[in-house]
Amino acid sequence: MIKVMVVDDQVLLRKTLLFMLEQDEGISVVDGGGDGLEAVRNCKLHWPDVVLMDLRMPHMDGREAMRQIKELYPSIKVLVLTTFEDKESILESLDRGADGYIVKDIKPEELVLAVRGAYHGLKIFHGHVLETLRYELHQLGSRQESGEGMVERLGITPLEVQMIGMIVDGKSNKEIADALGFTEGTIKNKVSKLLGKLDLKDRMQIAVFAINHDLF
């Protein structure tokens, strides 16, 4: 069971997120309050696995709260959940220790996947934030193996490389099928085989894997 704490100064949104996450059988929820001070205090009280943190809040903003949480409780994963996608907010959040950065228009099923991914140690970035992730990974020198070496070692075919690129770009199975001249069902099967080959669980993990290993 993954314990998730939600921190947001908009009470209605916070309650909605808590209700939405609670519908998943593998998730339990904690109301983390509406500001950074409450967030830090509630981490000590409840020891959540994952914290969903708004950035702009009274008393103490999300960035400072995140810095303190990561310093005091490094095992807790913190996902920024905000409306802001500007480069400065993203990079500053990364610098403060964010384990991911997602925007509030995320779909419910994607939010659950993001929580699970963060819990299992993945860096989770939503939408256009992936481009900033690419930059940050290059800056930190976190690539473990060159893209060419990875493709050769795992036996990834040229077609699969194309598919991975489209998944990174957020294309659906139908869009990939139309672009490559296959049926949607065929692409779905190929994506499933690719997940098995890479030992991954979902499309989001494929995107993170591709960027982490500099495939694109």
Short mmCIF file of C-alpha atoms in Angstrom, two decimals:
data_model
loop_
_atom_site.label_atom_id
_atom_site.label_comp_id
_atom_site.label_asym_id
_atom_site.label_seq_id
_atom_site.Cartn_x
_atom_site.Cartn_y
_atom_site.Cartn_z
CA MET A 1 0.00 0.00 0.00
CA ILE A 2 1.41 3.37 -1.05
CA LYS A 3 0.71 6.18 1.42
CA VAL A 4 0.22 9.48 -0.44
CA MET A 5 0.02 12.91 1.19
CA VAL A 6 -1.50 15.85 -0.71
CA VAL A 7 -0.48 19.44 0.10
CA ASP A 8 -2.34 22.32 -1.60
CA ASP A 9 -3.78 25.59 -0.31
CA GLN A 10 -6.89 25.18 -2.49
CA VAL A 11 -9.06 23.10 -0.17
CA LEU A 12 -11.51 21.91 -2.84
CA LEU A 13 -8.71 20.75 -5.13
CA ARG A 14 -6.90 19.04 -2.27
CA LYS A 15 -10.02 17.15 -1.21
CA THR A 16 -10.73 16.19 -4.83
CA LEU A 17 -7.22 14.80 -5.27
CA LEU A 18 -7.47 12.86 -2.02
CA PHE A 19 -10.80 11.35 -3.06
CA MET A 20 -9.52 10.50 -6.54
CA LEU A 21 -6.37 8.77 -5.28
CA GLU A 22 -8.26 6.91 -2.57
CA GLN A 23 -10.27 5.07 -5.23
CA ASP A 24 -7.17 3.05 -6.11
CA GLU A 25 -6.92 -0.09 -3.96
CA GLY A 26 -3.15 0.21 -3.72
CA ILE A 27 -3.14 3.76 -2.33
CA SER A 28 -3.97 5.22 1.07
CA VAL A 29 -4.18 8.99 1.50
CA VAL A 30 -3.26 11.65 4.06
CA ASP A 31 -4.44 15.27 4.07
CA GLY A 32 -1.17 17.19 4.29
CA GLY A 33 -2.75 20.61 4.74
CA GLY A 34 -2.54 23.85 2.82
CA ASP A 35 0.96 25.23 3.32
CA GLY A 36 4.59 24.20 3.51
CA LEU A 37 4.82 24.35 7.30
CA GLU A 38 1.94 21.88 7.62
CA ALA A 39 3.57 19.68 4.98
CA VAL A 40 6.83 19.35 6.90
CA ARG A 41 5.00 18.77 10.19
CA ASN A 42 2.67 16.16 8.69
CA CYS A 43 5.57 14.26 7.12
CA LYS A 44 6.93 13.74 10.63
CA LEU A 45 3.51 12.65 11.90
CA HIS A 46 2.46 10.37 9.05
CA TRP A 47 5.64 9.34 7.16
CA PRO A 48 4.03 9.18 3.69
CA ASP A 49 5.72 7.35 0.83
CA VAL A 50 4.87 10.05 -1.71
CA VAL A 51 3.95 13.72 -1.28
CA LEU A 52 2.04 15.67 -3.94
CA MET A 53 3.14 19.26 -3.37
CA ASP A 54 1.80 22.54 -4.75
CA LEU A 55 4.44 25.24 -5.29
CA ARG A 56 2.73 28.50 -4.36
CA MET A 57 1.30 28.38 -0.84
CA PRO A 58 1.18 30.72 2.18
CA HIS A 59 3.59 30.72 5.16
CA MET A 60 6.10 28.45 3.41
CA ASP A 61 6.06 27.71 -0.30
CA GLY A 62 6.36 24.26 -1.83
CA ARG A 63 10.00 24.66 -2.84
CA GLU A 64 11.23 25.36 0.68
CA ALA A 65 8.96 22.69 2.15
CA MET A 66 10.31 20.21 -0.38
CA ARG A 67 13.91 21.11 0.50
CA GLN A 68 13.25 20.54 4.20
CA ILE A 69 11.36 17.29 3.62
CA LYS A 70 14.13 15.86 1.43
CA GLU A 71 16.73 16.90 4.01
CA LEU A 72 14.85 15.48 7.00
CA TYR A 73 13.19 12.47 5.35
CA PRO A 74 15.19 11.53 2.22
CA SER A 75 13.20 8.34 1.62
CA ILE A 76 9.99 10.33 1.02
CA LYS A 77 9.30 10.99 -2.67
CA VAL A 78 8.03 14.46 -3.52
CA LEU A 79 6.09 15.16 -6.72
CA VAL A 80 5.42 18.78 -7.60
CA LEU A 81 1.79 19.23 -8.69
CA THR A 82 1.26 22.71 -10.11
CA THR A 83 -0.13 24.83 -12.93
CA PHE A 84 3.28 26.34 -13.71
CA GLU A 85 5.41 24.88 -16.51
CA ASP A 86 8.05 27.62 -16.81
CA LYS A 87 11.69 26.59 -16.93
CA GLU A 88 12.62 28.43 -13.74
CA SER A 89 9.97 26.67 -11.63
CA ILE A 90 10.93 23.28 -13.03
CA LEU A 91 14.68 23.65 -12.58
CA GLU A 92 14.38 25.19 -9.11
CA SER A 93 12.14 22.31 -8.04
CA LEU A 94 14.69 19.84 -9.34
CA ASP A 95 17.39 21.66 -7.42
CA ARG A 96 15.33 21.37 -4.24
CA GLY A 97 15.08 17.60 -4.69
CA ALA A 98 11.80 17.01 -6.55
CA ASP A 99 11.26 13.42 -7.65
CA GLY A 100 8.93 14.58 -10.39
CA TYR A 101 7.01 17.52 -11.80
CA ILE A 102 3.45 17.18 -13.04
CA VAL A 103 0.82 19.73 -14.01
CA LYS A 104 -2.72 19.88 -12.66
CA ASP A 105 -4.42 19.03 -15.95
CA ILE A 106 -3.07 15.48 -15.63
CA LYS A 107 -5.67 12.73 -16.09
CA PRO A 108 -6.64 10.69 -13.00
CA GLU A 109 -5.18 7.46 -14.35
CA GLU A 110 -1.94 9.23 -15.25
CA LEU A 111 -1.71 10.70 -11.74
CA VAL A 112 -1.98 7.22 -10.23
CA LEU A 113 0.77 6.01 -12.59
CA ALA A 114 2.92 8.98 -11.62
CA VAL A 115 2.53 8.18 -7.93
CA ARG A 116 3.41 4.53 -8.49
CA GLY A 117 6.37 5.45 -10.65
CA ALA A 118 7.76 7.86 -8.05
CA TYR A 119 7.25 5.28 -5.31
CA HIS A 120 9.35 2.80 -7.30
CA GLY A 121 12.15 5.31 -7.82
CA LEU A 122 11.38 6.74 -11.24
CA LYS A 123 11.74 10.43 -12.03
CA ILE A 124 8.26 11.43 -13.23
CA PHE A 125 7.72 14.38 -15.56
CA HIS A 126 4.46 15.26 -17.29
CA GLY A 127 3.79 16.88 -20.65
CA HIS A 128 6.27 19.48 -21.92
CA VAL A 129 8.35 19.09 -18.78
CA LEU A 130 10.07 16.11 -20.44
CA GLU A 131 12.22 18.51 -22.46
CA THR A 132 13.52 20.06 -19.27
CA LEU A 133 14.19 16.58 -17.89
CA ARG A 134 16.29 15.85 -20.97
CA TYR A 135 18.34 18.99 -20.32
CA GLU A 136 18.74 18.26 -16.61
CA LEU A 137 19.88 14.70 -17.20
CA HIS A 138 22.54 15.91 -19.61
CA GLN A 139 23.73 18.50 -17.10
CA LEU A 140 23.98 15.99 -14.29
CA GLY A 141 25.72 13.43 -16.47
CA SER A 142 23.28 10.76 -15.37
CA ARG A 143 23.28 8.75 -18.57
CA GLN A 144 24.39 5.21 -17.75
CA GLU A 145 24.99 4.01 -21.28
CA SER A 146 24.98 5.57 -24.73
CA GLY A 147 21.82 5.24 -26.79
CA GLU A 148 23.64 3.35 -29.55
CA GLY A 149 25.12 0.86 -27.09
CA MET A 150 21.76 0.34 -25.39
CA VAL A 151 19.98 -0.32 -28.70
CA GLU A 152 22.60 -2.87 -29.73
CA ARG A 153 22.77 -4.63 -26.37
CA LEU A 154 19.00 -5.05 -26.00
CA GLY A 155 18.38 -5.87 -29.65
CA ILE A 156 16.00 -2.96 -30.17
CA THR A 157 14.95 -2.85 -33.83
CA PRO A 158 14.85 0.33 -35.97
CA LEU A 159 11.04 0.14 -35.92
CA GLU A 160 11.05 -0.07 -32.13
CA VAL A 161 13.37 2.95 -31.98
CA GLN A 162 10.81 4.89 -34.05
CA MET A 163 8.03 3.76 -31.74
CA ILE A 164 9.99 4.79 -28.65
CA GLY A 165 10.53 8.24 -30.14
CA MET A 166 6.81 8.65 -30.73
CA ILE A 167 6.01 7.47 -27.21
CA VAL A 168 8.44 10.08 -25.85
CA ASP A 169 6.52 12.66 -27.91
CA GLY A 170 3.27 11.55 -26.28
CA LYS A 171 1.74 9.85 -29.34
CA SER A 172 -1.10 7.39 -28.82
CA ASN A 173 -1.10 3.86 -30.27
CA LYS A 174 -3.48 5.04 -33.00
CA GLU A 175 -1.23 7.96 -33.93
CA ILE A 176 1.80 5.66 -34.04
CA ALA A 177 -0.12 3.16 -36.16
CA ASP A 178 -1.20 5.84 -38.64
CA ALA A 179 2.34 7.19 -38.93
CA LEU A 180 4.00 3.80 -39.42
CA GLY A 181 1.32 2.13 -41.54
CA PHE A 182 0.13 -0.52 -39.07
CA THR A 183 -3.18 -1.25 -37.38
CA GLU A 184 -3.72 0.05 -33.87
CA GLY A 185 -3.91 -3.54 -32.58
CA THR A 186 -0.54 -4.39 -34.14
CA ILE A 187 1.10 -1.38 -32.50
CA LYS A 188 -0.47 -2.29 -29.17
CA ASN A 189 1.08 -5.76 -29.43
CA LYS A 190 4.45 -4.31 -30.43
CA VAL A 191 4.41 -1.92 -27.47
CA SER A 192 3.64 -4.85 -25.16
CA LYS A 193 6.59 -6.80 -26.59
CA LEU A 194 8.81 -3.75 -26.21
CA LEU A 195 7.81 -3.40 -22.56
CA GLY A 196 8.82 -7.02 -22.03
CA LYS A 197 12.13 -6.54 -23.82
CA LEU A 198 12.98 -3.50 -21.69
CA ASP A 199 11.53 -5.03 -18.49
CA LEU A 200 9.25 -2.02 -18.02
CA LYS A 201 5.61 -1.73 -16.96
CA ASP A 202 4.05 1.12 -18.94
CA ARG A 203 4.52 3.81 -21.60
CA MET A 204 5.59 6.43 -19.06
CA GLN A 205 8.49 4.20 -18.04
CA ILE A 206 9.47 3.81 -21.71
CA ALA A 207 9.66 7.59 -22.07
CA VAL A 208 11.75 8.03 -18.93
CA PHE A 209 14.00 5.11 -19.94
CA ALA A 210 14.58 6.58 -23.41
CA ILE A 211 15.54 10.01 -22.10
CA ASN A 212 17.66 8.59 -19.27
CA HIS A 213 19.73 6.60 -21.79
CA ASP A 214 19.89 9.43 -24.34
CA LEU A 215 18.05 7.49 -27.04
CA PHE A 216 16.64 10.82 -28.29
#
